[in-house]
Amino acid sequence: MKLTLTAALLAGSAIATAATACETTFRSSDTHPEGYPTVLAVQEMGKLLEERSDGRLCVEVFHSAQLGEEKDTIEQTQFGVIDMNRVSMGPFNNIIEETQVVSLPYVFRSVEHMHHVMDGPIGDEILAAFEAHDLVGLAFYDGGSRSFYNSEKPITSMADLAGMKFRVMQSDIFVDMVSALGANATPLPYGEVYSSIQTGVIDGAENNWPSYESSGHFEVAKYYTLDQHLIVPEVLVMSKLTWDKLSPEDQELVRQAAKDSVPVMRELWEEREAASEQKVIDAGVEVITDIDKTPFIEAMKPVYEKHVTSDKLKDLVERIQATE
Ligand code: GTR
């Protein structure tokens, strides 16, 4: 059997942890469990950093939301309580204006389009925008595309969403997105979604295959509709307070190790997307693939009108759309 990159890295990380004695260990937060692509990617970044700094600089990933839910860990990273954080761009929307453009529904035509944008000057500009908010943007990771899932019924058209209640990430754009589709949005921390669906507080949520699977949400919400309304990149950031304590040479080592973990992350992501999709299908999830996205896309007009108001955002959106 072919050893997957996920399995290889999981096996390797056990050995690496046992052998280290570091001068500085950066604490990095992640909401996802051990073995999830983002967790493995930051561990890989740490491995590169440790090698290149001759064992001086290390990273320890606190996975499974051990350091808290994303919104709180972002604040703690701004305050320097947490050194590094791997988060979706969504929870930054209410803090850093520029992050809003990549959280707009259907702004990216495909994952390839998102890569072209984030790997180029627009991505650099958005990364640089973190600095004014006590954070240093290091690299973008993949988060696939997000679709709706629920516990009630197969959703095959926009009309089926009417009146249903969906959890969204804590960002006004996502609240307005769900309203524009005729449903009701409840912003909640990720860790509260499972029990909220189980107890009927909400009918469902929206996410990519790996999150839907690893969180166990598929156990309580078995209808997954592939409407792919969001392709939100994820980001690895460092606290500006931690960053400012490093020499320029060490800052460069950190930045480069983060950048070099991106191709690894993309490979891990592709592997995990396929594995997660298969796992939930095997568990009896009903996937609705035959869905006309046009009405969904058209319904997003008021969301753009409300949120893309400044010249800066208008320009960014235009340049994203003009990117091949
Ligand atoms: C996941 C993402 C997490 C978190 C989560 C959520 O896809 O990787 O960082 O934002 O979604 O919905 O809260």
Short mmCIF file of C-alpha atoms and ligand atoms in Angstrom, two decimals:
data_model
loop_
_atom_site.label_atom_id
_atom_site.label_comp_id
_atom_site.label_asym_id
_atom_site.label_seq_id
_atom_site.Cartn_x
_atom_site.Cartn_y
_atom_site.Cartn_z
CA MET A 1 0.00 0.00 0.00
CA LYS A 2 1.23 3.52 -0.87
CA LEU A 3 2.12 5.49 2.25
CA THR A 4 0.22 8.78 2.19
CA LEU A 5 1.99 12.03 3.02
CA THR A 6 -0.34 12.37 6.01
CA ALA A 7 0.73 8.98 7.39
CA ALA A 8 4.41 9.70 6.70
CA LEU A 9 4.33 13.05 8.50
CA LEU A 10 2.37 11.65 11.43
CA ALA A 11 4.96 8.93 11.91
CA GLY A 12 7.84 11.42 11.54
CA SER A 13 6.47 13.98 14.01
CA ALA A 14 6.49 11.45 16.87
CA ILE A 15 10.23 10.91 16.40
CA ALA A 16 11.03 14.63 16.00
CA THR A 17 9.24 15.66 19.21
CA ALA A 18 11.17 13.14 21.25
CA ALA A 19 14.57 14.40 20.14
CA THR A 20 14.40 18.18 20.62
CA ALA A 21 15.79 20.70 23.10
CA CYS A 22 15.01 24.21 21.84
CA GLU A 23 15.98 27.69 23.01
CA THR A 24 12.70 29.22 21.92
CA THR A 25 9.49 27.32 21.32
CA PHE A 26 6.66 29.18 19.62
CA ARG A 27 3.22 28.10 20.78
CA SER A 28 0.89 27.75 17.82
CA SER A 29 -2.87 27.33 18.00
CA ASP A 30 -5.18 25.27 15.78
CA THR A 31 -8.80 24.33 16.21
CA HIS A 32 -8.33 21.08 14.28
CA PRO A 33 -7.22 17.71 15.67
CA GLU A 34 -3.85 15.98 15.34
CA GLY A 35 -3.31 14.70 11.82
CA TYR A 36 -5.46 17.39 10.15
CA PRO A 37 -3.64 19.01 7.18
CA THR A 38 -3.25 22.42 8.86
CA VAL A 39 -1.84 20.88 12.04
CA LEU A 40 0.62 18.73 10.08
CA ALA A 41 1.62 21.69 7.91
CA VAL A 42 2.51 23.90 10.89
CA GLN A 43 4.38 20.97 12.47
CA GLU A 44 6.27 20.64 9.20
CA MET A 45 6.98 24.38 9.22
CA GLY A 46 8.38 23.93 12.74
CA LYS A 47 10.58 21.08 11.61
CA LEU A 48 12.08 23.21 8.82
CA LEU A 49 12.62 26.10 11.21
CA GLU A 50 14.30 23.89 13.76
CA GLU A 51 16.65 22.39 11.17
CA ARG A 52 17.55 25.75 9.67
CA SER A 53 18.17 27.44 13.05
CA ASP A 54 20.34 24.54 14.26
CA GLY A 55 17.76 23.59 16.83
CA ARG A 56 17.30 27.08 18.34
CA LEU A 57 13.79 27.85 17.11
CA CYS A 58 10.93 25.38 17.42
CA VAL A 59 7.18 25.31 17.10
CA GLU A 60 4.72 23.40 19.25
CA VAL A 61 1.22 23.06 17.82
CA PHE A 62 -1.59 23.07 20.35
CA HIS A 63 -4.24 21.36 18.25
CA SER A 64 -7.90 20.55 18.97
CA ALA A 65 -8.66 24.08 20.24
CA GLN A 66 -6.58 23.45 23.38
CA LEU A 67 -5.82 27.18 23.52
CA GLY A 68 -9.43 28.20 22.79
CA GLU A 69 -11.85 28.97 19.99
CA GLU A 70 -10.57 30.93 16.97
CA LYS A 71 -11.98 34.35 17.83
CA ASP A 72 -10.40 34.25 21.30
CA THR A 73 -7.09 32.85 20.11
CA ILE A 74 -6.82 35.66 17.55
CA GLU A 75 -7.05 38.21 20.38
CA GLN A 76 -4.52 36.26 22.42
CA THR A 77 -2.16 36.25 19.46
CA GLN A 78 -2.54 40.01 19.10
CA PHE A 79 -1.64 40.30 22.80
CA GLY A 80 1.36 37.97 22.44
CA VAL A 81 -0.08 35.33 24.79
CA ILE A 82 -0.04 32.93 21.83
CA ASP A 83 2.91 33.17 19.41
CA MET A 84 1.39 31.68 16.28
CA ASN A 85 -2.05 30.86 14.99
CA ARG A 86 -3.45 28.96 12.04
CA VAL A 87 -6.92 30.30 11.37
CA SER A 88 -9.48 30.73 8.61
CA MET A 89 -9.56 34.22 7.09
CA GLY A 90 -13.26 34.42 8.04
CA PRO A 91 -12.83 35.33 11.73
CA PHE A 92 -10.51 38.20 10.73
CA ASN A 93 -13.21 39.94 8.68
CA ASN A 94 -14.45 42.19 11.45
CA ILE A 95 -10.87 43.15 12.40
CA ILE A 96 -8.89 43.47 9.14
CA GLU A 97 -10.81 45.05 6.27
CA GLU A 98 -8.69 43.50 3.50
CA THR A 99 -9.54 39.95 4.63
CA GLN A 100 -13.18 40.53 3.68
CA VAL A 101 -12.56 40.25 -0.03
CA VAL A 102 -11.48 36.60 0.18
CA SER A 103 -14.52 35.79 2.32
CA LEU A 104 -17.03 36.98 -0.26
CA PRO A 105 -19.22 34.18 -1.59
CA TYR A 106 -18.23 32.99 -5.07
CA VAL A 107 -15.44 35.58 -5.36
CA PHE A 108 -13.10 32.79 -6.48
CA ARG A 109 -14.11 30.78 -9.51
CA SER A 110 -12.15 27.74 -8.38
CA VAL A 111 -9.43 26.66 -5.98
CA GLU A 112 -6.90 27.23 -8.79
CA HIS A 113 -8.14 30.79 -9.16
CA MET A 114 -7.76 31.29 -5.39
CA HIS A 115 -4.18 29.96 -5.59
CA HIS A 116 -3.32 32.33 -8.44
CA VAL A 117 -4.65 35.28 -6.46
CA MET A 118 -3.15 34.38 -3.09
CA ASP A 119 0.25 33.39 -4.55
CA GLY A 120 0.56 36.77 -6.30
CA PRO A 121 0.66 40.48 -5.41
CA ILE A 122 -2.92 40.55 -4.05
CA GLY A 123 -2.03 37.81 -1.58
CA ASP A 124 1.10 39.73 -0.51
CA GLU A 125 -0.95 42.86 0.00
CA ILE A 126 -3.48 41.04 2.19
CA LEU A 127 -0.70 39.38 4.22
CA ALA A 128 0.90 42.80 4.78
CA ALA A 129 -2.42 44.18 6.10
CA PHE A 130 -2.09 42.07 9.27
CA GLU A 131 0.82 44.18 10.58
CA ALA A 132 -1.38 47.14 11.46
CA HIS A 133 -3.31 44.78 13.76
CA ASP A 134 -0.43 43.43 15.85
CA LEU A 135 -0.04 40.34 13.69
CA VAL A 136 2.39 39.21 11.01
CA GLY A 137 0.86 37.25 8.12
CA LEU A 138 3.22 34.41 7.20
CA ALA A 139 1.50 32.20 4.62
CA PHE A 140 -1.84 31.14 3.19
CA TYR A 141 -3.09 27.59 3.43
CA ASP A 142 -5.93 25.79 1.65
CA GLY A 143 -9.43 25.40 3.00
CA GLY A 144 -11.13 23.88 -0.05
CA SER A 145 -14.66 25.01 -0.73
CA ARG A 146 -17.46 25.24 1.81
CA SER A 147 -20.98 23.92 1.28
CA PHE A 148 -24.15 23.66 3.37
CA TYR A 149 -25.08 20.57 5.37
CA ASN A 150 -28.09 19.93 7.57
CA SER A 151 -29.97 17.41 9.65
CA GLU A 152 -33.39 17.90 8.07
CA LYS A 153 -33.62 17.25 4.34
CA PRO A 154 -31.73 17.14 1.05
CA ILE A 155 -31.37 20.72 -0.20
CA THR A 156 -31.52 20.75 -3.98
CA SER A 157 -32.29 24.42 -4.67
CA MET A 158 -32.16 27.83 -3.02
CA ALA A 159 -35.87 27.59 -2.19
CA ASP A 160 -35.16 24.60 0.07
CA LEU A 161 -33.05 26.83 2.33
CA ALA A 162 -35.98 29.10 3.23
CA GLY A 163 -36.35 29.59 6.96
CA MET A 164 -33.65 27.08 7.91
CA LYS A 165 -31.10 27.91 10.57
CA PHE A 166 -27.38 27.60 9.82
CA ARG A 167 -24.32 28.22 11.92
CA VAL A 168 -21.74 30.49 10.32
CA MET A 169 -18.27 31.63 11.35
CA GLN A 170 -18.22 34.85 13.36
CA SER A 171 -18.20 37.36 10.50
CA ASP A 172 -20.95 39.73 9.32
CA ILE A 173 -20.40 38.73 5.69
CA PHE A 174 -21.46 35.16 6.40
CA VAL A 175 -24.54 36.29 8.35
CA ASP A 176 -25.60 38.40 5.37
CA MET A 177 -24.76 35.62 2.94
CA VAL A 178 -27.15 33.22 4.67
CA SER A 179 -29.88 35.88 4.94
CA ALA A 180 -29.54 36.64 1.22
CA LEU A 181 -30.27 32.98 0.56
CA GLY A 182 -33.48 33.17 2.57
CA ALA A 183 -32.20 31.29 5.62
CA ASN A 184 -31.22 32.40 9.15
CA ALA A 185 -27.63 32.59 10.34
CA THR A 186 -26.36 31.93 13.85
CA PRO A 187 -22.69 32.86 14.36
CA LEU A 188 -21.18 30.32 16.75
CA PRO A 189 -17.70 29.09 17.70
CA TYR A 190 -16.75 25.92 15.82
CA GLY A 191 -16.67 23.82 18.98
CA GLU A 192 -20.37 24.47 19.67
CA VAL A 193 -21.68 23.34 16.30
CA TYR A 194 -21.98 19.59 16.94
CA SER A 195 -24.13 19.90 20.05
CA SER A 196 -26.16 22.76 18.56
CA ILE A 197 -27.16 20.57 15.62
CA GLN A 198 -27.74 17.59 17.87
CA THR A 199 -30.09 19.52 20.15
CA GLY A 200 -31.85 21.23 17.22
CA VAL A 201 -30.72 24.77 18.11
CA ILE A 202 -29.61 24.98 14.47
CA ASP A 203 -30.47 22.83 11.44
CA GLY A 204 -26.97 22.74 10.08
CA ALA A 205 -23.80 24.57 9.16
CA GLU A 206 -21.41 24.91 6.23
CA ASN A 207 -17.88 23.73 5.77
CA ASN A 208 -15.40 21.82 3.61
CA TRP A 209 -15.11 18.00 3.49
CA PRO A 210 -12.25 17.61 6.00
CA SER A 211 -13.91 19.81 8.64
CA TYR A 212 -17.34 18.25 8.11
CA GLU A 213 -15.74 14.86 8.63
CA SER A 214 -13.18 15.48 11.39
CA SER A 215 -15.62 17.46 13.56
CA GLY A 216 -18.12 14.60 13.38
CA HIS A 217 -20.79 17.01 12.10
CA PHE A 218 -21.70 14.44 9.45
CA GLU A 219 -22.97 12.18 12.24
CA VAL A 220 -25.69 14.68 13.17
CA ALA A 221 -26.26 16.41 9.79
CA LYS A 222 -26.29 13.86 7.00
CA TYR A 223 -27.39 15.97 4.02
CA TYR A 224 -24.49 17.72 2.27
CA THR A 225 -25.29 20.00 -0.68
CA LEU A 226 -22.36 20.81 -2.93
CA ASP A 227 -23.19 24.46 -3.60
CA GLN A 228 -19.57 25.53 -2.88
CA HIS A 229 -20.50 29.08 -1.90
CA LEU A 230 -17.17 29.93 -0.27
CA ILE A 231 -13.51 29.28 -0.99
CA VAL A 232 -11.94 30.94 2.03
CA PRO A 233 -8.17 30.59 2.32
CA GLU A 234 -6.62 29.98 5.72
CA VAL A 235 -3.69 31.86 7.13
CA LEU A 236 -0.73 31.29 9.43
CA VAL A 237 0.06 34.35 11.52
CA MET A 238 2.59 35.26 14.17
CA SER A 239 2.09 37.71 17.02
CA LYS A 240 3.82 41.01 16.22
CA LEU A 241 5.13 41.06 19.80
CA THR A 242 6.85 37.70 19.29
CA TRP A 243 8.07 38.75 15.83
CA ASP A 244 9.63 41.97 17.10
CA LYS A 245 11.77 40.01 19.58
CA LEU A 246 13.46 38.13 16.70
CA SER A 247 16.54 39.23 14.79
CA PRO A 248 15.97 40.07 11.10
CA GLU A 249 17.77 36.81 10.22
CA ASP A 250 15.44 34.76 12.41
CA GLN A 251 12.41 36.61 11.05
CA GLU A 252 13.51 35.56 7.58
CA LEU A 253 13.90 31.94 8.74
CA VAL A 254 10.35 31.98 10.14
CA ARG A 255 8.90 33.53 6.98
CA GLN A 256 10.71 31.14 4.68
CA ALA A 257 9.79 28.03 6.70
CA ALA A 258 6.13 29.12 6.59
CA LYS A 259 6.29 29.66 2.81
CA ASP A 260 7.98 26.30 2.33
CA SER A 261 5.22 24.51 4.24
CA VAL A 262 2.62 25.67 1.69
CA PRO A 263 3.26 23.07 -1.06
CA VAL A 264 3.31 20.36 1.62
CA MET A 265 0.01 21.65 2.94
CA ARG A 266 -1.57 21.60 -0.52
CA GLU A 267 -0.62 17.98 -1.04
CA LEU A 268 -1.91 17.04 2.40
CA TRP A 269 -5.12 18.93 1.69
CA GLU A 270 -5.85 17.11 -1.55
CA GLU A 271 -5.25 13.77 0.15
CA ARG A 272 -7.48 14.60 3.09
CA GLU A 273 -10.31 16.08 0.99
CA ALA A 274 -10.64 12.85 -0.94
CA ALA A 275 -10.33 10.68 2.19
CA SER A 276 -12.89 12.73 4.14
CA GLU A 277 -15.40 12.73 1.30
CA GLN A 278 -15.11 8.96 1.02
CA LYS A 279 -15.40 8.48 4.78
CA VAL A 280 -18.66 10.45 5.12
CA ILE A 281 -20.17 8.78 2.06
CA ASP A 282 -19.31 5.39 3.51
CA ALA A 283 -20.99 6.50 6.74
CA GLY A 284 -24.25 7.13 4.86
CA VAL A 285 -24.15 10.87 4.11
CA GLU A 286 -26.40 11.90 1.23
CA VAL A 287 -24.44 14.21 -1.10
CA ILE A 288 -26.49 16.47 -3.38
CA THR A 289 -24.24 17.24 -6.33
CA ASP A 290 -26.84 18.20 -8.92
CA ILE A 291 -27.36 21.80 -7.95
CA ASP A 292 -27.68 24.91 -10.10
CA LYS A 293 -25.33 27.48 -8.57
CA THR A 294 -26.55 30.39 -10.73
CA PRO A 295 -29.39 31.51 -8.39
CA PHE A 296 -26.97 31.26 -5.43
CA ILE A 297 -24.45 33.46 -7.21
CA GLU A 298 -27.10 35.99 -8.24
CA ALA A 299 -28.49 36.16 -4.71
CA MET A 300 -25.10 37.43 -3.46
CA LYS A 301 -25.44 40.84 -5.11
CA PRO A 302 -26.73 42.61 -1.97
CA VAL A 303 -23.89 41.07 0.08
CA TYR A 304 -21.35 42.64 -2.26
CA GLU A 305 -23.25 45.94 -2.27
CA LYS A 306 -23.27 46.07 1.52
CA HIS A 307 -19.70 44.98 2.19
CA VAL A 308 -17.66 46.12 -0.80
CA THR A 309 -18.05 49.84 -0.23
CA SER A 310 -14.57 51.35 0.20
CA ASP A 311 -12.40 52.12 -2.82
CA LYS A 312 -9.75 49.79 -1.43
CA LEU A 313 -12.11 46.80 -1.36
CA LYS A 314 -13.68 47.62 -4.72
CA ASP A 315 -10.23 47.70 -6.27
CA LEU A 316 -9.22 44.40 -4.64
CA VAL A 317 -12.39 42.65 -5.81
CA GLU A 318 -11.93 43.94 -9.36
CA ARG A 319 -8.33 42.75 -9.41
CA ILE A 320 -9.33 39.33 -8.03
CA GLN A 321 -11.97 38.98 -10.72
CA ALA A 322 -9.47 40.05 -13.39
CA THR A 323 -6.92 37.44 -12.25
CA GLU A 324 -6.84 34.41 -14.54
C1 GTR B 1 -12.65 25.22 9.08
C2 GTR B 1 -11.41 26.05 9.25
C3 GTR B 1 -11.26 26.46 10.70
C4 GTR B 1 -12.52 27.07 11.25
C5 GTR B 1 -13.75 26.27 10.89
C6 GTR B 1 -15.05 26.98 11.26
O1 GTR B 1 -12.82 24.88 7.73
O2 GTR B 1 -10.28 25.32 8.88
O3 GTR B 1 -10.15 27.29 10.80
O4 GTR B 1 -12.64 28.38 10.78
O5 GTR B 1 -13.79 25.94 9.51
O6 GTR B 1 -16.01 26.86 10.51
O7 GTR B 1 -15.10 27.63 12.31
#
